[in-house]
Amino acid sequence: MKVVIASDSYKGSNTSIKVAGAIERGIKKVDPTLDVVKLPVADGGEGLVQALVPDENKWIYVEVKGPMGESAKAEYALYGNDTAVIEMASASGLPMVPEDKKDPSMASTYGTGQLMKDALDRGCKTILIGIGGSATNDGGTGMARALGVKFLDSDGKEVEAVGGNLDSIADVDLSGLLPAVKSATIKVACDVDNPLCGEHGASAIYGPQKGATPEMVKMLDANLASLAKVMEKKTGQDMSEVPGAGAAGGLGFGLMAFTGGVLEKGIDLVLDSVGFDESLEGAELVITGEGRIDGQSVRGKVPVGIAARAKKKNIPVLVIAGDIGPGISNLYEYGIDAVMSTVNKAMPLKEALERSTELLEDGAERAYRMIKIGMDIKS
């Protein structure tokens, strides 16, 4: 029996590759004869570089400005002849900011722009950038500044734009944009489909986890709306409602508006790159997962993206998750057949993370034993 394992990373504990390995060991305790195909995947958030370029010899390390202006070392990878794979979280990610320093009104995507510039300076013609896991809410202005864009106030003075002062921007000078940006193909892997502003926008949905108070959320949302109006006046296009514009604190919007980037569902972009559809030939089961699954997972996350493709071929899909949140009954309409938690008893988060590999193996074994019972009954 052929089984395809294609799981996201488990944030804070295991990479996509390690998750797949643990699941394989678990199910083979039940049936050692299984023909297992493992594919590392990601949705545009954490794990994109590892999934597409597991060979760390092809990784490039760059000194950048972190989200709060600190010096940081970030990495991206070379994929094929002239493509760079970048995770914005490597340079501007939330885990880089200590809990007591979180402030999305001051955080910047400047370091992400530095990674892009380094890749372009090395001759890359295509940039595939994943934009999940950000600490920022600056609409991509920091990224744009690193690539030569200037933001001006009503007096024509340059603004060092961050989320808290976007409302002071009256004009955008694109004349200094790095020429290589204009000729490059920039593909943006989004792990969510939120618009830029409003109740489902960047600030309202993701601001609080980045440290924003309710009052700050309102301010940040208004500031992003102000930036969008300036760019609409500049370009004649309103990009604020494009699905994914609100990803990574509005970096999705910024990549479209300032660099001509094209937003794509991250999971679909990755699945195409790793040949997922081809791997389904002859498969009788797909196992996927992520660290946490809930009703929000329908918005571009790995399990739903995988289930959509497996469903077309009538292949059942099992999700193994570290944590199961509210609203998972909605997922069954999207091709997911069953959801299993790795956690087998009440335990602190710290313990669950430390024992993640062990729990994954155990959860996979338990899940497959149930599947085998069903197979035995059917036969």
Short mmCIF file of the C-alpha atoms (twelve columns), coordinates in Angstrom:
data_MODEL
# 
_entry.id   MODEL 
# 
loop_
_atom_site.group_PDB 
_atom_site.id 
_atom_site.type_symbol 
_atom_site.label_atom_id 
_atom_site.label_alt_id 
_atom_site.label_comp_id 
_atom_site.label_asym_id 
_atom_site.label_seq_id 
_atom_site.Cartn_x 
_atom_site.Cartn_y 
_atom_site.Cartn_z 
_atom_site.pdbx_PDB_model_num 
ATOM 1   C CA . MET A 1   0.000   0.000  0.000   1 
ATOM 2   C CA . LYS A 2   1.374   3.394  -1.013  1 
ATOM 3   C CA . VAL A 3   1.167   6.253  1.494   1 
ATOM 4   C CA . VAL A 4   2.183   9.847  0.735   1 
ATOM 5   C CA . ILE A 5   3.348   11.904 3.727   1 
ATOM 6   C CA . ALA A 6   3.469   15.652 3.124   1 
ATOM 7   C CA . SER A 7   3.365   17.711 6.306   1 
ATOM 8   C CA . ASP A 8   4.170   21.278 7.227   1 
ATOM 9   C CA . SER A 9   6.818   21.919 9.875   1 
ATOM 10  C CA . TYR A 10  5.739   21.967 13.515  1 
ATOM 11  C CA . LYS A 11  6.644   25.470 14.613  1 
ATOM 12  C CA . GLY A 12  9.209   25.515 17.397  1 
ATOM 13  C CA . SER A 13  9.983   21.806 17.294  1 
ATOM 14  C CA . ASN A 14  10.394  19.927 13.994  1 
ATOM 15  C CA . THR A 15  11.060  20.674 10.330  1 
ATOM 16  C CA . SER A 16  8.806   19.296 7.624   1 
ATOM 17  C CA . ILE A 17  11.372  16.605 6.811   1 
ATOM 18  C CA . LYS A 18  11.666  15.479 10.449  1 
ATOM 19  C CA . VAL A 19  7.881   15.417 10.847  1 
ATOM 20  C CA . ALA A 20  7.525   13.158 7.808   1 
ATOM 21  C CA . GLY A 21  10.226  10.846 9.140   1 
ATOM 22  C CA . ALA A 22  8.529   10.527 12.525  1 
ATOM 23  C CA . ILE A 23  5.160   9.788  10.920  1 
ATOM 24  C CA . GLU A 24  6.746   7.131  8.702   1 
ATOM 25  C CA . ARG A 25  8.325   5.409  11.696  1 
ATOM 26  C CA . GLY A 26  4.993   5.459  13.520  1 
ATOM 27  C CA . ILE A 27  2.889   3.916  10.766  1 
ATOM 28  C CA . LYS A 28  5.542   1.327  9.914   1 
ATOM 29  C CA . LYS A 29  5.327   0.001  13.469  1 
ATOM 30  C CA . VAL A 30  1.881   -1.186 12.393  1 
ATOM 31  C CA . ASP A 31  2.733   -2.244 8.833   1 
ATOM 32  C CA . PRO A 32  6.437   -2.409 7.882   1 
ATOM 33  C CA . THR A 33  5.535   -3.230 4.263   1 
ATOM 34  C CA . LEU A 34  4.048   0.191  3.514   1 
ATOM 35  C CA . ASP A 35  5.425   1.992  0.459   1 
ATOM 36  C CA . VAL A 36  5.987   5.501  1.834   1 
ATOM 37  C CA . VAL A 37  6.724   8.628  -0.203  1 
ATOM 38  C CA . LYS A 38  7.819   11.651 1.872   1 
ATOM 39  C CA . LEU A 39  7.587   15.193 0.509   1 
ATOM 40  C CA . PRO A 40  8.707   18.260 2.489   1 
ATOM 41  C CA . VAL A 41  6.175   21.066 2.070   1 
ATOM 42  C CA . ALA A 42  5.340   24.514 3.431   1 
ATOM 43  C CA . ASP A 43  2.617   27.102 2.985   1 
ATOM 44  C CA . GLY A 44  4.837   30.139 2.564   1 
ATOM 45  C CA . GLY A 45  5.550   30.485 6.260   1 
ATOM 46  C CA . GLU A 46  8.260   28.866 8.328   1 
ATOM 47  C CA . GLY A 47  9.983   25.972 6.570   1 
ATOM 48  C CA . LEU A 48  9.773   27.137 2.943   1 
ATOM 49  C CA . VAL A 49  13.535  27.192 2.380   1 
ATOM 50  C CA . GLN A 50  14.026  23.849 4.137   1 
ATOM 51  C CA . ALA A 51  11.220  22.292 2.084   1 
ATOM 52  C CA . LEU A 52  12.439  23.431 -1.327  1 
ATOM 53  C CA . VAL A 53  16.198  23.417 -0.719  1 
ATOM 54  C CA . PRO A 54  17.063  20.891 2.016   1 
ATOM 55  C CA . ASP A 55  20.752  21.002 0.999   1 
ATOM 56  C CA . GLU A 56  22.159  23.662 3.336   1 
ATOM 57  C CA . ASN A 57  25.245  23.970 1.139   1 
ATOM 58  C CA . LYS A 58  23.012  25.998 -1.172  1 
ATOM 59  C CA . TRP A 59  22.005  28.420 1.579   1 
ATOM 60  C CA . ILE A 60  23.342  31.977 1.619   1 
ATOM 61  C CA . TYR A 61  23.853  33.789 4.936   1 
ATOM 62  C CA . VAL A 62  23.510  37.572 5.106   1 
ATOM 63  C CA . GLU A 63  23.919  40.173 7.862   1 
ATOM 64  C CA . VAL A 64  20.687  42.187 7.954   1 
ATOM 65  C CA . LYS A 65  18.680  44.526 10.134  1 
ATOM 66  C CA . GLY A 66  16.249  42.531 12.229  1 
ATOM 67  C CA . PRO A 67  12.637  43.617 12.762  1 
ATOM 68  C CA . MET A 68  13.519  46.002 15.589  1 
ATOM 69  C CA . GLY A 69  16.627  47.379 13.878  1 
ATOM 70  C CA . GLU A 70  19.052  44.983 15.545  1 
ATOM 71  C CA . SER A 71  21.863  43.253 13.675  1 
ATOM 72  C CA . ALA A 72  20.862  39.729 12.673  1 
ATOM 73  C CA . LYS A 73  22.037  36.861 10.490  1 
ATOM 74  C CA . ALA A 74  19.438  35.659 7.990   1 
ATOM 75  C CA . GLU A 75  19.527  33.079 5.241   1 
ATOM 76  C CA . TYR A 76  17.978  32.282 1.897   1 
ATOM 77  C CA . ALA A 77  18.651  29.536 -0.632  1 
ATOM 78  C CA . LEU A 78  19.520  29.156 -4.297  1 
ATOM 79  C CA . TYR A 79  17.052  26.957 -6.177  1 
ATOM 80  C CA . GLY A 80  17.989  25.887 -9.685  1 
ATOM 81  C CA . ASN A 81  20.106  28.207 -11.794 1 
ATOM 82  C CA . ASP A 82  18.750  31.678 -11.066 1 
ATOM 83  C CA . THR A 83  16.039  31.459 -8.407  1 
ATOM 84  C CA . ALA A 84  16.290  32.593 -4.788  1 
ATOM 85  C CA . VAL A 85  13.988  31.140 -2.133  1 
ATOM 86  C CA . ILE A 86  13.479  33.563 0.740   1 
ATOM 87  C CA . GLU A 87  11.528  33.369 3.997   1 
ATOM 88  C CA . MET A 88  10.726  36.846 5.246   1 
ATOM 89  C CA . ALA A 89  10.588  35.380 8.766   1 
ATOM 90  C CA . SER A 90  14.325  34.716 8.556   1 
ATOM 91  C CA . ALA A 91  14.984  38.465 8.564   1 
ATOM 92  C CA . SER A 92  11.780  39.991 9.967   1 
ATOM 93  C CA . GLY A 93  10.131  37.185 11.921  1 
ATOM 94  C CA . LEU A 94  8.211   37.299 15.171  1 
ATOM 95  C CA . PRO A 95  10.439  34.726 16.948  1 
ATOM 96  C CA . MET A 96  13.330  37.183 16.564  1 
ATOM 97  C CA . VAL A 97  11.666  39.637 18.954  1 
ATOM 98  C CA . PRO A 98  11.712  39.040 22.734  1 
ATOM 99  C CA . GLU A 99  8.258   38.978 24.302  1 
ATOM 100 C CA . ASP A 100 8.786   42.270 26.145  1 
ATOM 101 C CA . LYS A 101 10.047  44.011 22.980  1 
ATOM 102 C CA . LYS A 102 7.158   43.199 20.634  1 
ATOM 103 C CA . ASP A 103 5.892   46.381 18.970  1 
ATOM 104 C CA . PRO A 104 4.420   46.146 15.456  1 
ATOM 105 C CA . SER A 105 4.217   49.933 15.265  1 
ATOM 106 C CA . MET A 106 8.036   50.072 15.211  1 
ATOM 107 C CA . ALA A 107 8.960   46.775 13.520  1 
ATOM 108 C CA . SER A 108 10.325  46.878 9.967   1 
ATOM 109 C CA . THR A 109 10.690  44.560 6.970   1 
ATOM 110 C CA . TYR A 110 13.964  46.272 5.998   1 
ATOM 111 C CA . GLY A 111 15.950  43.063 6.518   1 
ATOM 112 C CA . THR A 112 13.685  41.203 4.113   1 
ATOM 113 C CA . GLY A 113 14.513  43.781 1.464   1 
ATOM 114 C CA . GLN A 114 18.202  43.280 2.198   1 
ATOM 115 C CA . LEU A 115 17.849  39.552 1.474   1 
ATOM 116 C CA . MET A 116 16.096  40.333 -1.806  1 
ATOM 117 C CA . LYS A 117 18.811  42.825 -2.753  1 
ATOM 118 C CA . ASP A 118 21.561  40.317 -2.011  1 
ATOM 119 C CA . ALA A 119 19.869  37.711 -4.224  1 
ATOM 120 C CA . LEU A 120 19.417  40.186 -7.065  1 
ATOM 121 C CA . ASP A 121 23.018  41.382 -6.731  1 
ATOM 122 C CA . ARG A 122 24.098  37.747 -7.167  1 
ATOM 123 C CA . GLY A 123 22.234  37.606 -10.477 1 
ATOM 124 C CA . CYS A 124 19.023  35.854 -9.464  1 
ATOM 125 C CA . LYS A 125 16.244  36.497 -11.980 1 
ATOM 126 C CA . THR A 126 13.401  34.975 -9.970  1 
ATOM 127 C CA . ILE A 127 12.607  35.443 -6.297  1 
ATOM 128 C CA . LEU A 128 10.226  33.097 -4.525  1 
ATOM 129 C CA . ILE A 129 9.439   34.702 -1.201  1 
ATOM 130 C CA . GLY A 130 7.372   33.218 1.596   1 
ATOM 131 C CA . ILE A 131 5.737   35.820 3.783   1 
ATOM 132 C CA . GLY A 132 4.452   34.083 6.895   1 
ATOM 133 C CA . GLY A 133 5.487   34.542 10.520  1 
ATOM 134 C CA . SER A 134 6.217   38.266 10.550  1 
ATOM 135 C CA . ALA A 135 6.809   40.605 13.482  1 
ATOM 136 C CA . THR A 136 5.858   43.563 11.315  1 
ATOM 137 C CA . ASN A 137 2.924   45.708 10.239  1 
ATOM 138 C CA . ASP A 138 4.641   48.201 7.946   1 
ATOM 139 C CA . GLY A 139 2.942   47.399 4.647   1 
ATOM 140 C CA . GLY A 140 6.275   46.330 3.180   1 
ATOM 141 C CA . THR A 141 7.710   49.841 3.375   1 
ATOM 142 C CA . GLY A 142 10.894  48.657 5.093   1 
ATOM 143 C CA . MET A 143 11.470  46.078 2.369   1 
ATOM 144 C CA . ALA A 144 10.911  48.743 -0.273  1 
ATOM 145 C CA . ARG A 145 13.345  51.166 1.394   1 
ATOM 146 C CA . ALA A 146 16.076  48.512 1.304   1 
ATOM 147 C CA . LEU A 147 15.488  48.253 -2.457  1 
ATOM 148 C CA . GLY A 148 15.779  52.003 -3.049  1 
ATOM 149 C CA . VAL A 149 12.226  53.325 -2.654  1 
ATOM 150 C CA . LYS A 150 11.788  56.589 -0.748  1 
ATOM 151 C CA . PHE A 151 8.729   57.596 1.276   1 
ATOM 152 C CA . LEU A 152 8.095   61.319 1.579   1 
ATOM 153 C CA . ASP A 153 5.984   63.440 3.905   1 
ATOM 154 C CA . SER A 154 3.936   66.473 2.866   1 
ATOM 155 C CA . ASP A 155 7.091   68.636 3.010   1 
ATOM 156 C CA . GLY A 156 8.993   66.281 0.709   1 
ATOM 157 C CA . LYS A 157 11.199  64.995 3.525   1 
ATOM 158 C CA . GLU A 158 12.053  61.306 3.665   1 
ATOM 159 C CA . VAL A 159 10.168  59.189 6.195   1 
ATOM 160 C CA . GLU A 160 11.792  56.119 7.747   1 
ATOM 161 C CA . ALA A 161 8.515   54.308 7.414   1 
ATOM 162 C CA . VAL A 162 7.271   51.832 10.026  1 
ATOM 163 C CA . GLY A 163 3.748   50.782 10.924  1 
ATOM 164 C CA . GLY A 164 3.311   53.603 13.405  1 
ATOM 165 C CA . ASN A 165 4.005   56.482 10.993  1 
ATOM 166 C CA . LEU A 166 2.583   55.342 7.650   1 
ATOM 167 C CA . ASP A 167 -0.038  58.075 7.926   1 
ATOM 168 C CA . SER A 168 2.734   60.675 7.504   1 
ATOM 169 C CA . ILE A 169 3.540   59.399 4.001   1 
ATOM 170 C CA . ALA A 170 2.220   61.761 1.342   1 
ATOM 171 C CA . ASP A 171 4.152   60.489 -1.678  1 
ATOM 172 C CA . VAL A 172 6.327   57.581 -2.786  1 
ATOM 173 C CA . ASP A 173 9.451   58.062 -4.914  1 
ATOM 174 C CA . LEU A 174 10.022  54.915 -6.968  1 
ATOM 175 C CA . SER A 175 12.793  56.389 -9.125  1 
ATOM 176 C CA . GLY A 176 15.556  54.863 -7.005  1 
ATOM 177 C CA . LEU A 177 14.155  51.330 -7.112  1 
ATOM 178 C CA . LEU A 178 16.940  48.857 -7.862  1 
ATOM 179 C CA . PRO A 179 16.829  48.220 -11.649 1 
ATOM 180 C CA . ALA A 180 17.157  44.464 -11.110 1 
ATOM 181 C CA . VAL A 181 13.812  44.483 -9.288  1 
ATOM 182 C CA . LYS A 182 12.046  45.762 -12.383 1 
ATOM 183 C CA . SER A 183 13.313  42.921 -14.562 1 
ATOM 184 C CA . ALA A 184 12.961  40.162 -11.966 1 
ATOM 185 C CA . THR A 185 10.034  37.790 -11.520 1 
ATOM 186 C CA . ILE A 186 8.856   37.976 -7.926  1 
ATOM 187 C CA . LYS A 187 6.532   35.205 -6.782  1 
ATOM 188 C CA . VAL A 188 4.981   35.697 -3.371  1 
ATOM 189 C CA . ALA A 189 3.947   32.592 -1.439  1 
ATOM 190 C CA . CYS A 190 1.099   33.594 0.890   1 
ATOM 191 C CA . ASP A 191 -0.024  31.402 3.761   1 
ATOM 192 C CA . VAL A 192 -3.199  33.463 4.318   1 
ATOM 193 C CA . ASP A 193 -5.689  35.296 2.091   1 
ATOM 194 C CA . ASN A 194 -6.497  38.319 4.249   1 
ATOM 195 C CA . PRO A 195 -7.033  41.760 2.706   1 
ATOM 196 C CA . LEU A 196 -4.847  44.646 3.831   1 
ATOM 197 C CA . CYS A 197 -7.349  46.452 6.056   1 
ATOM 198 C CA . GLY A 198 -10.599 46.035 7.931   1 
ATOM 199 C CA . GLU A 199 -11.913 43.419 10.336  1 
ATOM 200 C CA . HIS A 200 -10.189 40.607 8.431   1 
ATOM 201 C CA . GLY A 201 -7.074  42.653 7.637   1 
ATOM 202 C CA . ALA A 202 -3.452  42.475 8.733   1 
ATOM 203 C CA . SER A 203 -3.765  44.595 11.863  1 
ATOM 204 C CA . ALA A 204 -7.026  43.231 13.257  1 
ATOM 205 C CA . ILE A 205 -6.279  39.543 12.757  1 
ATOM 206 C CA . TYR A 206 -2.542  39.341 13.370  1 
ATOM 207 C CA . GLY A 207 -1.645  42.565 15.201  1 
ATOM 208 C CA . PRO A 208 -2.469  41.279 18.703  1 
ATOM 209 C CA . GLN A 209 -0.110  38.297 18.469  1 
ATOM 210 C CA . LYS A 210 2.651   40.729 17.496  1 
ATOM 211 C CA . GLY A 211 2.058   42.819 20.605  1 
ATOM 212 C CA . ALA A 212 -0.567  45.333 19.454  1 
ATOM 213 C CA . THR A 213 -3.103  46.641 21.958  1 
ATOM 214 C CA . PRO A 214 -6.706  47.233 20.787  1 
ATOM 215 C CA . GLU A 215 -5.908  50.942 20.412  1 
ATOM 216 C CA . MET A 216 -2.756  50.175 18.432  1 
ATOM 217 C CA . VAL A 217 -4.677  47.814 16.147  1 
ATOM 218 C CA . LYS A 218 -7.003  50.665 15.157  1 
ATOM 219 C CA . MET A 219 -4.053  52.984 14.531  1 
ATOM 220 C CA . LEU A 220 -2.133  50.416 12.489  1 
ATOM 221 C CA . ASP A 221 -5.190  49.602 10.392  1 
ATOM 222 C CA . ALA A 222 -5.825  53.280 9.658   1 
ATOM 223 C CA . ASN A 223 -2.161  53.768 8.743   1 
ATOM 224 C CA . LEU A 224 -2.186  50.871 6.280   1 
ATOM 225 C CA . ALA A 225 -5.361  52.281 4.727   1 
ATOM 226 C CA . SER A 226 -3.601  55.635 4.372   1 
ATOM 227 C CA . LEU A 227 -0.628  53.993 2.633   1 
ATOM 228 C CA . ALA A 228 -2.968  52.129 0.293   1 
ATOM 229 C CA . LYS A 229 -4.657  55.398 -0.701  1 
ATOM 230 C CA . VAL A 230 -1.291  57.006 -1.463  1 
ATOM 231 C CA . MET A 231 -0.324  54.070 -3.677  1 
ATOM 232 C CA . GLU A 232 -3.726  54.008 -5.376  1 
ATOM 233 C CA . LYS A 233 -3.238  57.660 -6.270  1 
ATOM 234 C CA . LYS A 234 0.292   56.881 -7.484  1 
ATOM 235 C CA . THR A 235 -0.526  53.804 -9.579  1 
ATOM 236 C CA . GLY A 236 -4.240  54.071 -10.294 1 
ATOM 237 C CA . GLN A 237 -4.761  50.646 -8.721  1 
ATOM 238 C CA . ASP A 238 -6.373  49.667 -5.428  1 
ATOM 239 C CA . MET A 239 -4.445  46.588 -4.315  1 
ATOM 240 C CA . SER A 240 -5.665  46.581 -0.723  1 
ATOM 241 C CA . GLU A 241 -8.446  44.043 -1.336  1 
ATOM 242 C CA . VAL A 242 -6.330  41.486 -3.198  1 
ATOM 243 C CA . PRO A 243 -6.396  38.202 -1.225  1 
ATOM 244 C CA . GLY A 244 -3.088  38.014 0.619   1 
ATOM 245 C CA . ALA A 245 -2.463  41.773 0.631   1 
ATOM 246 C CA . GLY A 246 -2.672  41.641 4.423   1 
ATOM 247 C CA . ALA A 247 -0.191  38.783 4.780   1 
ATOM 248 C CA . ALA A 248 2.852   39.499 6.968   1 
ATOM 249 C CA . GLY A 249 1.583   42.849 8.184   1 
ATOM 250 C CA . GLY A 250 0.856   44.070 4.676   1 
ATOM 251 C CA . LEU A 251 4.074   42.821 3.085   1 
ATOM 252 C CA . GLY A 252 1.879   41.109 0.499   1 
ATOM 253 C CA . PHE A 253 0.543   44.525 -0.456  1 
ATOM 254 C CA . GLY A 254 4.025   46.042 -0.478  1 
ATOM 255 C CA . LEU A 255 5.495   43.379 -2.735  1 
ATOM 256 C CA . MET A 256 2.704   43.983 -5.241  1 
ATOM 257 C CA . ALA A 257 2.757   47.762 -5.017  1 
ATOM 258 C CA . PHE A 258 6.510   48.424 -4.865  1 
ATOM 259 C CA . THR A 259 8.119   45.490 -6.710  1 
ATOM 260 C CA . GLY A 260 5.428   44.150 -9.049  1 
ATOM 261 C CA . GLY A 261 5.266   40.864 -7.156  1 
ATOM 262 C CA . VAL A 262 2.506   38.355 -7.882  1 
ATOM 263 C CA . LEU A 263 0.707   36.780 -4.924  1 
ATOM 264 C CA . GLU A 264 0.048   33.053 -5.057  1 
ATOM 265 C CA . LYS A 265 -1.267  30.524 -2.561  1 
ATOM 266 C CA . GLY A 266 1.924   29.380 -0.911  1 
ATOM 267 C CA . ILE A 267 0.886   25.774 -0.569  1 
ATOM 268 C CA . ASP A 268 -0.046  25.483 -4.259  1 
ATOM 269 C CA . LEU A 269 3.226   27.043 -5.343  1 
ATOM 270 C CA . VAL A 270 5.186   24.598 -3.173  1 
ATOM 271 C CA . LEU A 271 3.144   21.523 -4.153  1 
ATOM 272 C CA . ASP A 272 3.767   22.293 -7.815  1 
ATOM 273 C CA . SER A 273 7.494   22.713 -7.137  1 
ATOM 274 C CA . VAL A 274 7.885   19.347 -5.350  1 
ATOM 275 C CA . GLY A 275 5.744   17.372 -7.823  1 
ATOM 276 C CA . PHE A 276 2.986   16.530 -5.361  1 
ATOM 277 C CA . ASP A 277 0.332   15.645 -7.941  1 
ATOM 278 C CA . GLU A 278 2.651   13.161 -9.620  1 
ATOM 279 C CA . SER A 279 3.426   11.538 -6.258  1 
ATOM 280 C CA . LEU A 280 -0.272  10.746 -5.760  1 
ATOM 281 C CA . GLU A 281 -0.290  8.195  -8.578  1 
ATOM 282 C CA . GLY A 282 -1.135  4.831  -7.014  1 
ATOM 283 C CA . ALA A 283 -1.454  6.231  -3.483  1 
ATOM 284 C CA . GLU A 284 -4.205  4.963  -1.188  1 
ATOM 285 C CA . LEU A 285 -3.667  7.379  1.710   1 
ATOM 286 C CA . VAL A 286 -2.256  10.866 2.245   1 
ATOM 287 C CA . ILE A 287 -1.031  11.942 5.682   1 
ATOM 288 C CA . THR A 288 -0.420  15.614 6.346   1 
ATOM 289 C CA . GLY A 289 -0.275  17.921 9.330   1 
ATOM 290 C CA . GLU A 290 0.929   21.052 11.070  1 
ATOM 291 C CA . GLY A 291 1.626   22.197 14.599  1 
ATOM 292 C CA . ARG A 292 -1.899  23.493 15.147  1 
ATOM 293 C CA . ILE A 293 -5.068  23.015 13.141  1 
ATOM 294 C CA . ASP A 294 -8.357  24.848 13.616  1 
ATOM 295 C CA . GLY A 295 -11.139 26.511 11.660  1 
ATOM 296 C CA . GLN A 296 -8.724  29.178 10.375  1 
ATOM 297 C CA . SER A 297 -6.696  26.504 8.570   1 
ATOM 298 C CA . VAL A 298 -9.040  26.784 5.586   1 
ATOM 299 C CA . ARG A 299 -7.302  30.092 4.770   1 
ATOM 300 C CA . GLY A 300 -4.361  28.754 2.793   1 
ATOM 301 C CA . LYS A 301 -2.757  26.314 5.226   1 
ATOM 302 C CA . VAL A 302 -0.964  23.107 4.225   1 
ATOM 303 C CA . PRO A 303 -3.526  20.428 5.227   1 
ATOM 304 C CA . VAL A 304 -6.393  22.020 3.294   1 
ATOM 305 C CA . GLY A 305 -4.242  22.685 0.226   1 
ATOM 306 C CA . ILE A 306 -3.105  19.070 0.186   1 
ATOM 307 C CA . ALA A 307 -6.608  17.723 0.818   1 
ATOM 308 C CA . ALA A 308 -8.007  19.704 -2.112  1 
ATOM 309 C CA . ARG A 309 -5.656  17.914 -4.502  1 
ATOM 310 C CA . ALA A 310 -6.052  14.478 -2.941  1 
ATOM 311 C CA . LYS A 311 -9.836  14.814 -3.038  1 
ATOM 312 C CA . LYS A 312 -9.729  15.201 -6.830  1 
ATOM 313 C CA . LYS A 313 -8.204  11.716 -6.979  1 
ATOM 314 C CA . ASN A 314 -10.515 10.292 -4.270  1 
ATOM 315 C CA . ILE A 315 -7.612  9.624  -1.910  1 
ATOM 316 C CA . PRO A 316 -8.458  9.843  1.825   1 
ATOM 317 C CA . VAL A 317 -6.542  12.397 3.900   1 
ATOM 318 C CA . LEU A 318 -5.475  12.066 7.533   1 
ATOM 319 C CA . VAL A 319 -4.236  15.134 9.437   1 
ATOM 320 C CA . ILE A 320 -1.899  14.678 12.408  1 
ATOM 321 C CA . ALA A 321 -1.601  17.912 14.405  1 
ATOM 322 C CA . GLY A 322 0.166   18.934 17.571  1 
ATOM 323 C CA . ASP A 323 -2.861  20.870 18.758  1 
ATOM 324 C CA . ILE A 324 -6.484  20.846 17.633  1 
ATOM 325 C CA . GLY A 325 -8.370  24.134 17.996  1 
ATOM 326 C CA . PRO A 326 -12.015 25.107 17.550  1 
ATOM 327 C CA . GLY A 327 -13.870 24.863 14.256  1 
ATOM 328 C CA . ILE A 328 -12.230 21.769 12.781  1 
ATOM 329 C CA . SER A 329 -15.610 20.365 11.718  1 
ATOM 330 C CA . ASN A 330 -15.450 22.945 8.905   1 
ATOM 331 C CA . LEU A 331 -12.379 21.194 7.512   1 
ATOM 332 C CA . TYR A 332 -14.258 18.032 6.599   1 
ATOM 333 C CA . GLU A 333 -15.907 19.925 3.752   1 
ATOM 334 C CA . TYR A 334 -12.465 20.512 2.214   1 
ATOM 335 C CA . GLY A 335 -11.394 16.913 1.678   1 
ATOM 336 C CA . ILE A 336 -9.982  16.127 5.121   1 
ATOM 337 C CA . ASP A 337 -11.318 12.801 6.392   1 
ATOM 338 C CA . ALA A 338 -9.921  12.624 9.929   1 
ATOM 339 C CA . VAL A 339 -7.840  14.661 12.385  1 
ATOM 340 C CA . MET A 340 -5.628  13.151 15.089  1 
ATOM 341 C CA . SER A 341 -3.690  14.974 17.820  1 
ATOM 342 C CA . THR A 342 -0.173  13.909 18.725  1 
ATOM 343 C CA . VAL A 343 -0.766  14.806 22.371  1 
ATOM 344 C CA . ASN A 344 -1.806  11.691 24.301  1 
ATOM 345 C CA . LYS A 345 -2.370  13.278 27.704  1 
ATOM 346 C CA . ALA A 346 -2.608  16.713 29.321  1 
ATOM 347 C CA . MET A 347 0.844   18.313 29.361  1 
ATOM 348 C CA . PRO A 348 2.502   21.758 29.351  1 
ATOM 349 C CA . LEU A 349 3.349   23.238 25.947  1 
ATOM 350 C CA . LYS A 350 7.063   23.116 26.801  1 
ATOM 351 C CA . GLU A 351 6.876   19.358 27.342  1 
ATOM 352 C CA . ALA A 352 4.877   18.834 24.144  1 
ATOM 353 C CA . LEU A 353 7.501   20.725 22.135  1 
ATOM 354 C CA . GLU A 354 10.398  18.880 23.747  1 
ATOM 355 C CA . ARG A 355 8.741   15.500 23.091  1 
ATOM 356 C CA . SER A 356 7.426   16.448 19.662  1 
ATOM 357 C CA . THR A 357 9.207   13.700 17.702  1 
ATOM 358 C CA . GLU A 358 8.210   10.981 20.156  1 
ATOM 359 C CA . LEU A 359 4.603   12.203 20.236  1 
ATOM 360 C CA . LEU A 360 4.459   12.345 16.441  1 
ATOM 361 C CA . GLU A 361 5.540   8.728  16.158  1 
ATOM 362 C CA . ASP A 362 3.012   7.686  18.781  1 
ATOM 363 C CA . GLY A 363 0.190   9.708  17.212  1 
ATOM 364 C CA . ALA A 364 0.916   8.294  13.767  1 
ATOM 365 C CA . GLU A 365 0.948   4.758  15.127  1 
ATOM 366 C CA . ARG A 366 -2.364  5.258  16.960  1 
ATOM 367 C CA . ALA A 367 -3.961  6.790  13.877  1 
ATOM 368 C CA . TYR A 368 -2.800  4.025  11.561  1 
ATOM 369 C CA . ARG A 369 -3.978  1.309  13.952  1 
ATOM 370 C CA . MET A 370 -7.469  2.814  13.670  1 
ATOM 371 C CA . ILE A 371 -7.176  2.873  9.883   1 
ATOM 372 C CA . LYS A 372 -6.098  -0.777 9.901   1 
ATOM 373 C CA . ILE A 373 -9.134  -1.744 11.982  1 
ATOM 374 C CA . GLY A 374 -11.335 -0.134 9.341   1 
ATOM 375 C CA . MET A 375 -9.494  -1.983 6.583   1 
ATOM 376 C CA . ASP A 376 -9.836  -5.299 8.422   1 
ATOM 377 C CA . ILE A 377 -13.560 -4.768 9.024   1 
ATOM 378 C CA . LYS A 378 -14.103 -3.863 5.367   1 
ATOM 379 C CA . SER A 379 -12.281 -6.983 4.199   1 
# 
